[in-house]
Coordinates of N, CA and C in Angstrom, one line a residue:
X51 N -28.8 -5.1 4.8 CA -27.5 -5.5 6.2 C -26.2 -4.8 4.8
X52 N -25.9 -4.3 4.3 CA -24.3 -3.6 4.1 C -24.7 -2.6 4.8
X53 N -25.7 -1.6 5.7 CA -25.3 -0.7 6.1 C -25.2 -1.5 7.6
X54 N -25.3 -1.8 8.1 CA -24.4 -2.5 9.0 C -22.8 -2.3 9.0
X55 N -22.7 -3.4 8.6 CA -21.4 -3.9 8.0 C -20.9 -2.1 7.8
X56 N -21.1 -1.6 6.6 CA -20.3 -0.1 6.6 C -20.3 0.5 8.1
X57 N -21.2 0.8 8.9 CA -21.5 0.9 10.5 C -20.1 0.5 11.1
X58 N -20.4 -0.8 10.2 CA -19.2 -1.3 11.8 C -17.9 -1.3 11.5
X59 N -17.8 -1.6 10.0 CA -16.7 -0.6 9.6 C -16.9 0.4 10.0
X60 N -17.2 1.7 10.1 CA -16.3 3.3 10.8 C -16.5 3.1 11.9
X61 N -16.8 1.9 12.9 CA -16.5 2.6 14.1 C -16.0 1.6 14.1
X62 N -14.9 -0.2 14.2 CA -13.6 -0.9 14.0 C -12.5 0.6 13.5
X63 N -13.6 1.7 12.3 CA -12.3 2.4 11.9 C -11.5 3.4 13.0
X64 N -13.0 3.5 13.6 CA -13.0 4.9 14.4 C -11.9 4.9 15.8
X65 N -12.1 3.3 16.2 CA -11.7 2.8 17.2 C -10.6 2.6 17.6
X66 N -9.6 2.2 16.5 CA -8.4 2.0 15.9 C -8.0 3.1 16.0
X67 N -8.5 4.3 15.4 CA -7.3 5.3 14.9 C -7.3 6.6 16.7
X68 N -8.2 6.7 17.1 CA -8.7 7.1 18.8 C -7.9 6.0 19.7
X69 N -7.5 4.3 19.9 CA -6.6 4.2 20.9 C -5.5 4.0 20.1
X70 N -5.4 4.5 19.1 CA -3.9 5.0 18.2 C -3.5 5.5 19.0
X71 N -4.5 6.9 19.5 CA -3.8 7.7 20.0 C -2.4 7.2 21.5
X72 N -3.3 6.3 22.6 CA -2.2 5.8 23.3 C -1.2 5.5 22.9
X73 N -1.3 4.6 22.4 CA -0.2 3.2 21.2 C 1.4 4.4 20.2
X74 N 0.2 5.8 19.5 CA 1.5 7.1 19.8 C 2.0 7.2 21.0
X75 N 1.0 7.8 22.2 CA 2.4 8.2 23.1 C 2.6 7.3 23.8
X76 N 2.9 6.5 24.0 CA 3.3 5.3 24.2 C 4.6 5.5 23.7
X77 N 4.6 4.4 22.2 CA 6.0 4.2 21.0 C 6.4 5.8 21.8
X78 N 6.6 7.2 21.5 CA 7.0 8.5 21.9 C 8.5 8.0 22.4
X79 N 7.3 7.3 23.4 CA 8.3 7.7 24.9 C 8.8 6.7 24.5
X80 N 8.7 4.9 23.9 CA 9.9 3.6 23.9 C 11.4 4.4 22.0
X81 N 11.0 5.4 21.7 CA 11.7 6.1 20.7 C 12.4 6.4 21.5
X82 N 12.3 7.6 22.0 CA 13.7 7.9 22.9 C 14.5 7.5 22.8
X83 N 14.3 6.2 23.8 CA 15.5 5.1 24.1 C 16.3 3.3 22.5
X84 N 15.0 3.4 21.6 CA 15.3 3.0 21.2 C 13.6 2.7 19.8
X85 N 14.1 3.5 18.9 CA 13.8 4.1 17.2 C 13.1 3.0 16.6
X86 N 13.7 1.8 16.2 CA 13.4 0.5 15.6 C 12.8 -0.4 16.9
X87 N 12.3 0.1 17.5 CA 11.5 -1.1 18.6 C 10.3 0.1 18.3
X88 N 10.4 1.2 18.9 CA 9.5 2.1 18.1 C 8.2 1.4 16.8
X89 N 9.3 1.3 15.7 CA 8.5 1.4 14.3 C 8.0 0.4 14.9
X90 N 8.9 -0.8 14.5 CA 8.6 -2.5 14.8 C 6.3 -1.9 16.1
X91 N 6.9 -1.5 16.9 CA 5.7 -1.6 17.2 C 4.0 -0.2 16.6
X92 N 4.7 0.2 16.2 CA 3.3 1.5 15.4 C 3.2 0.0 14.5
X93 N 4.1 -0.3 13.9 CA 3.9 -1.4 12.4 C 3.2 -2.0 12.2
X94 N 3.6 -2.8 13.4 CA 2.3 -4.0 14.5 C 0.9 -3.7 15.2
X95 N 0.5 -2.6 14.9 CA -0.5 -2.4 16.2 C -1.3 -1.8 15.1
X96 N -0.7 -1.1 13.9 CA -1.1 -1.0 12.3 C -2.1 -1.8 11.4
X97 N -0.7 -3.2 11.5 CA -1.6 -4.1 10.9 C -2.1 -4.6 11.2
X98 N -2.7 -4.9 13.5 CA -3.4 -5.4 14.0 C -4.8 -4.8 13.4
X99 N -4.9 -3.3 13.3 CA -6.0 -2.3 12.8 C -6.4 -2.6 11.5
X100 N -5.2 -3.2 10.4 CA -5.8 -3.3 8.9 C -6.1 -4.6 9.8
X101 N -6.1 -5.7 9.9 CA -6.7 -7.0 9.7 C -7.8 -6.5 9.8
X102 N -8.4 -6.1 11.7 CA -10.3 -5.8 12.3 C -10.6 -5.6 11.2
X103 N -10.2 -4.2 10.8 CA -10.9 -3.3 9.4 C -11.5 -3.6 7.9
X104 N -10.3 -4.9 7.6 CA -10.4 -5.9 6.4 C -11.3 -7.3 6.8
X105 N -11.4 -6.6 8.6 CA -12.5 -8.4 8.7 C -14.1 -8.6 8.6
X106 N -14.5 -7.0 9.5 CA -16.1 -7.4 9.2 C -15.5 -6.4 7.5
X107 N -14.6 -5.7 6.8 CA -15.2 -4.9 5.6 C -15.4 -6.5 4.3
X108 N -14.3 -7.0 4.4 CA -14.9 -7.5 3.6 C -14.4 -9.5 3.9
X109 N -13.5 -9.3 4.6 CA -13.1 -11.2 5.1 C -12.3 -12.4 4.5
X110 N -13.5 -12.7 3.7 CA -12.6 -14.0 2.8 C -11.6 -13.0 1.8
X111 N -10.4 -13.6 1.8 CA -9.0 -13.1 1.1 C -8.7 -14.6 0.6
X112 N -7.7 -14.9 -0.7 CA -6.5 -15.4 -1.1 C -5.0 -15.2 -1.0
X113 N -4.5 -15.3 -1.1 CA -3.1 -14.7 -0.5 C -1.9 -15.7 -1.7
X114 N -1.2 -15.3 -2.3 CA -0.4 -16.1 -3.3 C 1.2 -15.5 -2.8
X115 N 2.6 -17.0 -2.6 CA 3.3 -15.5 -3.5 C 4.0 -14.9 -1.4
X116 N 2.9 -14.7 -0.9 CA 3.5 -13.8 0.7 C 5.2 -14.3 1.4
X117 N 5.7 -15.6 0.1 CA 6.8 -16.1 1.1 C 7.8 -15.8 0.3
X118 N 7.1 -14.8 -0.7 CA 9.0 -14.7 -2.3 C 9.3 -13.8 -1.4
X119 N 8.9 -12.4 -0.6 CA 8.6 -11.1 0.2 C 10.4 -11.4 1.3
X120 N 11.4 -10.7 -0.3 CA 12.7 -10.6 0.9 C 12.4 -10.1 2.0
X121 N 12.5 -10.0 3.1 CA 13.3 -9.8 4.6 C 14.6 -10.0 5.1
X122 N 15.6 -9.5 4.3 CA 17.2 -9.4 4.8 C 17.2 -7.6 3.7
X123 N 16.1 -6.9 3.2 CA 16.6 -6.2 3.1 C 15.3 -5.1 3.0
X124 N 15.9 -3.7 2.2 CA 14.3 -2.5 2.0 C 14.4 -3.6 0.6
X125 N 12.5 -3.5 0.4 CA 12.0 -3.6 -0.3 C 11.0 -2.3 -0.7
X126 N 11.0 -2.4 -2.0 CA 9.8 -1.7 -2.6 C 8.6 -2.3 -3.7
X127 N 7.4 -2.1 -2.5 CA 6.2 -3.0 -3.3 C 5.4 -2.2 -4.0
X128 N 5.4 -2.5 -5.2 CA 4.7 -1.7 -6.1 C 3.1 -2.5 -7.0
X129 N 1.6 -2.2 -6.5 CA 0.9 -2.5 -6.9 C -0.6 -2.0 -7.6
X130 N -1.2 -2.8 -8.5 CA -2.6 -2.0 -9.0 C -2.9 -1.2 -7.8
X131 N -4.1 -0.8 -8.8 CA -4.7 0.4 -6.8 C -5.9 0.3 -8.2
X132 N -7.6 -0.2 -7.3 CA -8.5 -0.7 -7.6 C -9.7 0.6 -6.2
X133 N -9.6 0.2 -4.8 CA -10.5 0.5 -4.0 C -9.4 1.1 -3.2
X134 N -9.9 1.6 -2.7 CA -10.0 3.1 -0.8 C -9.4 1.0 0.3
X135 N -9.3 -0.1 -0.5 CA -8.9 -0.8 0.5 C -8.0 -2.0 0.1
X136 N -7.2 -1.1 -1.0 CA -5.8 -1.8 -1.3 C -5.1 -1.5 -0.7
X137 N -5.1 -0.1 0.2 CA -3.9 0.0 1.2 C -3.9 -0.3 2.6
X138 N -5.7 -1.4 3.3 CA -6.1 -2.0 4.3 C -5.5 -4.0 3.9
X139 N -6.2 -4.5 2.7 CA -5.5 -5.5 2.8 C -3.7 -5.7 3.2
X140 N -3.1 -5.1 2.1 CA -1.7 -5.3 1.8 C -1.1 -4.6 2.8
X141 N -1.2 -3.5 3.5 CA -0.7 -3.3 4.7 C -1.3 -4.5 5.7
X142 N -2.2 -5.2 5.7 CA -2.9 -6.5 7.3 C -2.0 -7.8 6.9
X143 N -1.5 -7.4 5.1 CA 0.3 -8.8 4.8 C 1.1 -8.6 5.7
X144 N 1.4 -7.9 4.4 CA 3.1 -7.4 4.7 C 3.7 -7.6 6.7
X145 N 4.6 -8.5 6.9 CA 4.2 -8.8 8.0 C 6.2 -7.6 8.6
X146 N 6.4 -6.7 8.1 CA 6.5 -6.2 8.9 C 7.2 -4.4 7.9
X147 N 7.3 -3.5 8.9 CA 7.1 -2.8 8.7 C 7.3 -2.2 7.2
X148 N 6.2 -1.6 6.8 CA 5.9 -0.9 5.1 C 5.7 1.0 4.8
X149 N 5.5 1.0 5.1 CA 5.4 2.8 4.3 C 4.6 2.6 2.9
X150 N 3.5 3.4 2.7 CA 2.9 3.9 2.1 C 2.7 4.9 1.6
X151 N 3.3 5.7 0.0 CA 2.9 6.1 -0.3 C 1.2 6.6 -1.1
X152 N 1.3 7.6 -0.2 CA -0.5 8.0 -0.8 C -0.7 9.5 -0.7
X153 N -2.0 9.9 -1.6 CA -2.0 10.7 -1.5 C -2.2 12.0 -1.1
X154 N -2.2 13.0 -1.5 CA -1.5 15.0 0.0 C -3.3 14.4 0.6
X155 N -3.8 14.3 0.0 CA -5.2 14.5 0.6 C -5.7 13.9 1.9
X156 N -5.0 12.6 2.0 CA -5.4 11.6 3.4 C -4.0 13.0 4.7
X157 N -3.9 14.4 3.7 CA -2.8 14.4 5.3 C -3.6 15.5 6.0
X158 N -5.2 15.4 5.6 CA -5.7 16.5 5.9 C -6.6 15.8 7.2
X159 N -6.9 14.9 7.1 CA -7.4 14.1 8.0 C -6.7 13.7 9.3
X160 N -6.4 14.6 10.4 CA -5.8 14.4 12.1 C -5.2 13.1 12.4
X161 N -6.4 11.7 12.9 CA -5.7 10.8 13.7 C -5.1 10.8 12.9
X162 N -5.7 10.3 11.1 CA -4.6 9.4 10.0 C -4.0 9.5 10.2
X163 N -3.6 10.9 9.5 CA -2.2 11.8 9.7 C -0.9 11.1 10.6
X164 N -1.9 11.1 11.6 CA -0.4 11.0 12.3 C -0.5 9.4 12.7
X165 N -1.3 8.7 12.3 CA -0.8 7.2 12.5 C 0.2 6.8 11.0
X166 N 0.1 7.4 10.7 CA 0.2 7.7 8.5 C 1.3 7.6 9.0
X167 N 1.5 9.4 9.5 CA 3.6 9.1 10.4 C 4.3 8.6 10.7
X168 N 3.3 7.9 12.2 CA 4.0 7.0 12.7 C 5.0 6.1 11.8
X169 N 4.4 5.2 11.1 CA 5.5 4.5 10.0 C 5.8 4.3 9.0
X170 N 5.7 5.7 8.8 CA 6.5 6.7 7.6 C 5.8 6.5 6.2
X171 N 5.3 7.0 6.7 CA 4.4 6.8 4.9 C 4.0 8.5 4.3
X172 N 3.9 8.1 2.9 CA 4.5 10.0 2.8 C 3.5 10.4 2.2
X173 N 3.8 11.9 1.4 CA 1.8 12.2 1.1 C 2.7 13.1 0.0
X174 N 2.1 12.5 -1.0 CA 2.1 12.7 -3.3 C 1.4 13.9 -3.1
X175 N 1.6 14.9 -3.7 CA 1.1 16.0 -3.5 C 1.3 16.1 -5.6
X176 N 0.7 15.1 -6.5 CA 0.8 14.8 -8.1 C 0.4 16.1 -8.8
X177 N 0.3 17.2 -8.1 CA -0.6 18.1 -8.8 C 0.3 19.6 -8.9
X178 N 2.2 19.1 -7.8 CA 2.9 19.4 -7.9 C 4.5 18.9 -8.2
X179 N 4.9 19.1 -9.5 CA 6.0 19.2 -9.2 C 7.7 18.7 -8.5
X180 N 6.8 20.1 -8.3 CA 8.6 19.7 -7.2 C 8.2 19.5 -5.8
X181 N 7.0 19.2 -5.1 CA 7.4 18.9 -4.0 C 6.8 17.0 -4.5
X182 N 6.7 16.7 -5.7 CA 6.3 15.7 -5.5 C 8.0 15.0 -5.9
X183 N 8.5 15.5 -6.3 CA 9.8 14.9 -6.4 C 10.7 14.4 -5.1
X184 N 9.7 15.4 -3.5 CA 9.9 16.0 -2.8 C 10.4 14.2 -2.0
X185 N 9.5 14.0 -2.3 CA 9.0 12.8 -1.7 C 9.4 11.6 -1.9
X186 N 9.4 12.0 -3.7 CA 10.3 10.5 -3.8 C 11.5 10.4 -3.7
X187 N 12.4 11.7 -3.0 CA 13.5 12.2 -3.2 C 13.8 11.2 -1.6
X188 N 11.8 12.0 -0.7 CA 12.2 11.0 0.8 C 12.0 9.5 1.0
X189 N 11.9 9.1 -0.3 CA 11.4 7.7 -0.1 C 12.6 7.1 -0.7
X190 N 12.9 7.3 -1.9 CA 13.9 7.1 -1.4 C 15.4 7.3 -0.3
X191 N 15.1 7.6 0.2 CA 17.2 8.2 2.0 C 16.0 6.4 1.9
X192 N 14.6 7.5 2.8 CA 14.6 5.7 3.2 C 14.3 4.2 2.7
X193 N 14.6 4.2 1.9 CA 14.5 2.5 1.1 C 16.4 2.6 1.5
X194 N 17.2 3.7 1.5 CA 18.1 3.5 1.1 C 18.7 2.8 3.0
X195 N 17.6 3.3 3.8 CA 18.1 3.4 5.8 C 18.2 2.0 5.9
X196 N 17.3 1.3 5.4 CA 15.8 -0.4 5.8 C 14.6 -0.5 5.1
X197 N 13.7 0.9 5.4 CA 12.5 0.9 5.1 C 12.0 0.4 4.2
X198 N 10.8 -0.3 3.6 CA 10.0 -0.6 2.6 C 8.7 0.4 2.8
X199 N 8.7 0.3 1.0 CA 7.5 1.6 0.7 C 6.9 0.7 -0.4
X200 N 5.5 1.0 0.2 CA 4.8 0.6 -1.1 C 4.4 2.0 -2.4
X201 N 3.9 1.3 -3.0 CA 3.9 2.9 -3.8 C 2.7 2.3 -5.2
X202 N 1.7 2.8 -4.8 CA 0.6 2.4 -6.8 C 0.9 3.5 -7.4
X203 N 1.7 2.9 -8.3 CA 2.0 3.8 -9.7 C 1.3 4.5 -10.5
X204 N -0.1 4.1 -10.9 CA -1.1 4.5 -11.5 C -1.4 5.6 -10.5
X205 N -0.4 6.8 -9.3 CA -1.1 7.5 -9.0 C -2.6 7.8 -8.9
X206 N -3.4 7.2 -9.1 CA -4.9 7.0 -8.3 C -6.2 5.8 -8.8
X207 N -6.8 6.2 -8.4 CA -7.3 4.5 -8.6 C -8.1 4.4 -9.9
X208 N -7.8 2.6 -10.3 CA -8.2 2.7 -11.7 C -10.1 2.7 -11.4
X209 N -10.9 3.3 -12.5 CA -12.7 3.8 -12.4 C -13.7 1.8 -13.0
X210 N -12.5 1.2 -13.0 CA -13.0 0.2 -13.8 C -12.5 -1.2 -13.3
X211 N -12.3 -2.0 -12.8 CA -12.0 -3.1 -12.0 C -11.2 -3.8 -13.6
X212 N -9.9 -4.6 -13.3 CA -9.6 -4.9 -14.7 C -9.0 -4.1 -15.8
X213 N -9.3 -2.7 -15.5 CA -8.5 -1.4 -16.5 C -7.6 -0.9 -15.5
X214 N -6.3 -0.7 -16.9 CA -5.2 -0.3 -15.5 C -4.7 1.2 -15.8
X215 N -4.4 1.4 -15.5 CA -3.7 3.4 -16.2 C -2.4 3.0 -16.1
X216 N -2.1 4.8 -17.1 CA -0.5 4.0 -17.1 C 0.6 5.0 -15.5
X217 N 2.1 3.6 -15.2 CA 2.6 3.7 -14.2 C 3.5 5.0 -14.4
X218 N 3.5 5.3 -13.6 CA 5.0 6.7 -13.4 C 5.7 6.0 -13.6
X219 N 6.2 6.2 -14.4 CA 8.1 6.0 -14.6 C 8.8 7.0 -12.9
X220 N 8.6 7.3 -12.0 CA 9.0 8.4 -11.3 C 9.5 6.9 -10.5
X221 N 7.8 6.3 -10.4 CA 7.2 5.6 -8.9 C 9.0 5.7 -9.2
X222 N 9.1 4.3 -9.8 CA 10.3 3.5 -10.4 C 11.3 4.0 -9.3
X223 N 11.8 4.9 -9.4 CA 13.2 5.7 -9.0 C 13.6 5.5 -8.4
X224 N 12.0 5.0 -7.1 CA 12.7 4.6 -5.6 C 13.5 3.5 -5.6
X225 N 13.4 2.7 -6.4 CA 13.9 1.6 -6.2 C 15.2 1.2 -6.7
X226 N 15.4 2.0 -8.1 CA 17.0 2.4 -8.4 C 17.4 3.2 -8.9
X227 N 17.1 4.1 -8.0 CA 17.8 4.3 -6.8 C 19.0 4.6 -5.7
X228 N 17.8 4.1 -5.1 CA 18.3 2.8 -4.1 C 17.9 0.9 -4.2
X229 N 19.0 0.7 -5.0 CA 19.3 -0.2 -6.0 C 18.7 -1.5 -5.1
X230 N 17.1 -1.3 -4.8 CA 16.2 -1.9 -4.2 C 15.2 -2.7 -5.7
X231 N 15.1 -4.2 -4.2 CA 14.1 -4.8 -5.2 C 13.1 -5.0 -5.2
X232 N 12.1 -4.9 -6.7 CA 10.6 -4.2 -7.1 C 9.5 -5.8 -6.5
X233 N 9.2 -5.3 -5.0 CA 7.5 -6.3 -5.7 C 6.2 -5.9 -5.7
X234 N 6.3 -6.8 -7.2 CA 5.0 -7.0 -8.0 C 4.1 -7.3 -7.1
X235 N 2.8 -6.8 -7.3 CA 1.3 -7.1 -6.0 C 0.8 -6.5 -6.8
X236 N -0.3 -7.9 -7.2 CA -1.9 -8.0 -8.1 C -2.7 -8.2 -7.4
X237 N -3.3 -7.5 -7.4 CA -5.2 -6.7 -6.4 C -6.7 -6.9 -6.9
X238 N -7.5 -8.1 -7.2 CA -8.4 -9.2 -7.8 C -9.3 -8.6 -7.0
X239 N -10.0 -6.9 -7.6 CA -11.6 -8.0 -7.1 C -12.3 -6.7 -5.1
X240 N -10.8 -5.9 -4.6 CA -11.6 -5.2 -4.4 C -13.2 -4.5 -4.6
X241 N -12.4 -3.7 -5.8 CA -13.7 -2.6 -6.5 C -15.8 -3.8 -6.5
X242 N -15.5 -4.6 -6.3 CA -16.4 -5.1 -5.8 C -17.1 -5.4 -3.5
X243 N -15.9 -4.7 -3.9 CA -16.6 -4.4 -2.2 C -16.8 -3.5 -1.7
X244 N -16.4 -2.5 -2.5 CA -17.4 -0.7 -2.2 C -17.3 0.6 -2.8
X245 N -15.5 0.3 -4.5 CA -16.4 1.5 -5.7 C -16.9 0.9 -6.3
X246 N -17.1 -0.1 -7.0 CA -18.1 -0.7 -7.9 C -19.7 0.1 -7.2
X247 N -20.7 -0.2 -5.7 CA -21.6 0.2 -6.2 C -21.9 1.4 -4.4
X248 N -20.6 2.0 -4.5 CA -20.3 2.7 -3.1 C -21.7 3.7 -3.3
X249 N -22.4 4.4 -1.7 CA -22.0 3.7 -0.7 C -21.8 2.3 0.4
X250 N -22.8 1.5 -0.7 CA -22.8 0.0 0.1 C -21.6 -0.7 -0.1
X251 N -21.3 -1.6 0.9 CA -20.0 -2.3 1.4 C -20.8 -3.6 1.2
X252 N -20.0 -5.0 0.7 CA -20.4 -5.4 1.4 C -18.4 -7.1 0.5
X253 N -19.2 -7.8 1.4 CA -17.9 -9.4 1.3 C -18.1 -9.6 -0.1
X254 N -16.5 -9.8 -0.2 CA -16.8 -10.2 -1.6 C -15.2 -10.9 -1.9
X255 N -14.7 -12.1 -2.9 CA -13.5 -12.7 -3.1 C -12.7 -11.4 -3.3
X256 N -10.5 -11.5 -2.6 CA -9.7 -10.8 -2.8 C -9.3 -11.5 -3.7
X257 N -8.0 -12.3 -4.6 CA -6.9 -12.5 -4.7 C -6.0 -11.7 -4.2
X258 N -4.7 -11.6 -3.6 CA -4.1 -10.8 -3.9 C -2.7 -10.9 -3.7
X259 N -1.2 -11.8 -4.3 CA -0.4 -12.3 -4.9 C 0.8 -10.9 -4.8
X260 N 1.7 -11.2 -4.7 CA 2.8 -11.5 -4.7 C 3.9 -11.6 -5.2
X261 N 4.8 -10.9 -6.4 CA 5.2 -12.1 -7.2 C 7.2 -11.5 -6.5
X262 N 7.0 -11.7 -7.4 CA 9.0 -12.2 -7.8 C 9.9 -11.4 -8.5
X263 N 10.4 -11.5 -6.2 CA 11.7 -9.8 -6.1 C 12.1 -9.6 -8.0
X264 N 12.4 -8.6 -8.3 CA 12.3 -7.4 -9.7 C 13.9 -7.5 -9.0
X265 N 15.1 -7.2 -9.6 CA 16.5 -6.8 -8.6 C 17.1 -5.9 -9.7
X266 N 17.5 -4.6 -9.1 CA 17.7 -3.4 -9.6 C 18.8 -2.9 -9.7
X267 N 19.1 -3.2 -9.1 CA 20.9 -2.3 -8.9 C 21.4 -3.0 -9.0
X268 N 21.6 -3.7 -11.0 CA 22.9 -3.7 -11.7 C 22.2 -3.4 -13.5
X269 N 20.7 -3.0 -12.9 CA 20.1 -2.4 -14.4 C 20.7 -1.6 -15.3
X270 N 21.0 -1.7 -16.9 CA 21.5 -0.6 -17.7 C 20.0 0.6 -17.2
X271 N 20.8 0.6 -18.0 CA 19.9 3.0 -18.3 C 19.3 2.3 -19.1
X272 N 18.9 1.4 -20.4 CA 17.4 0.9 -21.0 C 16.4 0.1 -20.6
X273 N 17.6 -0.5 -19.6 CA 16.2 -1.8 -19.0 C 15.5 -1.1 -17.9
X274 N 15.9 0.5 -17.3 CA 15.2 1.5 -15.6 C 14.4 1.3 -17.0
X275 N 14.8 2.2 -18.3 CA 13.1 2.8 -18.9 C 12.2 2.7 -18.9
X276 N 12.6 0.5 -19.7 CA 11.5 -0.5 -19.1 C 11.4 -0.6 -18.8
X277 N 10.7 -0.3 -17.2 CA 10.6 -1.3 -16.0 C 9.4 -0.8 -15.8
X278 N 8.9 0.2 -15.6 CA 7.5 0.8 -15.3 C 6.0 -0.6 -16.2
X279 N 7.0 0.1 -18.4 CA 5.9 -1.4 -18.2 C 6.2 -2.6 -18.2
X280 N 7.8 -3.0 -17.9 CA 7.4 -3.8 -17.7 C 6.9 -5.0 -16.2
X281 N 6.5 -4.0 -15.4 CA 5.7 -4.4 -13.6 C 3.9 -4.3 -14.0
X282 N 4.3 -3.3 -15.3 CA 2.6 -3.5 -14.9 C 2.2 -4.3 -16.4
X283 N 3.0 -4.7 -17.1 CA 2.8 -6.0 -17.4 C 2.3 -6.6 -17.6
X284 N 3.5 -7.2 -16.6 CA 3.3 -8.6 -15.1 C 2.0 -8.2 -14.3
X285 N 2.3 -6.8 -14.2 CA 0.3 -6.7 -13.5 C -0.2 -7.4 -14.0
X286 N -0.6 -7.3 -15.1 CA -1.6 -6.8 -15.6 C -1.8 -8.9 -16.0
X287 N -0.7 -9.6 -15.9 CA -1.5 -10.7 -17.0 C -1.4 -11.5 -15.9
X288 N -0.8 -11.5 -14.7 CA -1.0 -11.9 -12.6 C -2.9 -12.0 -12.9
X289 N -2.9 -10.6 -13.0 CA -4.4 -10.3 -12.9 C -5.5 -11.0 -13.4
X290 N -5.3 -11.0 -15.0 CA -6.1 -11.9 -15.8 C -6.2 -13.8 -15.1
X291 N -5.0 -13.7 -14.9 CA -5.0 -15.8 -14.8 C -5.6 -15.4 -13.9
X292 N -5.4 -14.9 -12.5 CA -6.9 -15.2 -11.0 C -7.4 -13.9 -10.6
X293 N -8.5 -13.3 -11.8 CA -9.5 -13.5 -11.4 C -9.9 -14.4 -11.5
X294 N -9.8 -15.7 -12.7 CA -10.7 -17.0 -12.7 C -10.7 -17.6 -11.3
X295 N -10.1 -17.2 -10.9 CA -9.7 -18.2 -8.9 C -10.7 -17.2 -7.4
X296 N -11.9 -16.3 -8.4 CA -12.9 -15.8 -7.5 C -14.3 -16.4 -7.9

C-alpha cells in the first residue's frame, strides 16, 4: 500500500512541476504588464499543487489559527521543521503569496528551482556566512516590499519528533529589520508521514497552528536578542499542547 501511495505522490509531484512550465511561460507574459498579478497567479498555482501533493501523501490535517494571519501587510512565518512535507502543508494553507527560505541543495533541481524562484523563494547556504548574509538581506528587502516570507530557523530538519534544535538568531533579523510581525507556526506529526520510516510513506494525522502575530517594530535591542528563544519556547509549548490532538 505504501508503495502505491509513494508512486502516486511522485507522479503528482512530477505532473505539477511539468505543467508548471506552461504556467511559468504564461506568467512571464503577464508579468511584463502586471508583475503583481503574475505573482498571484504563480502563488495560486503552487498552492494548488501543494494541496494535490498533500492530498495523496497525507490527507488528514487539523488547522488552527489561520484567521490570525495578517492580510494587510507582509509577515515573517517562523516554524519548527521535522519533515520535507512541512513546506507542502504550510504552502497549501497560507492564502497569499509567500516565499520560502530553503536549503541551497534544492536550487540544483531544475524544474523545482524554477517554480520556487517564481514565488520569490530564496536558497540559503548555511556553510557560507557571506552568502547566507546576502540571502537574509534579500529577504529583508522582499518583506519591506510587501512579500511575506517563511523560514525554519532550526536550519535543518529535526531528526526526532518533538525535539527542537536551536533557533538561529539571524533568521529573526528578517522581521526586526523590516519591522514586520512574526507569525509562529507549530507543526505536529509530519515526521510520521515519511521521515520516521523512510522511504515508506503513509497517511498520518497532522496539526498545524498559526499563532498570534508578534509585533517587532517597536522592540528594544534586548527584546530582539530574546526573540529567538521567545518564539522557540512558544512553539514548543504549542507543540506539547497540540500533540494531544493527534
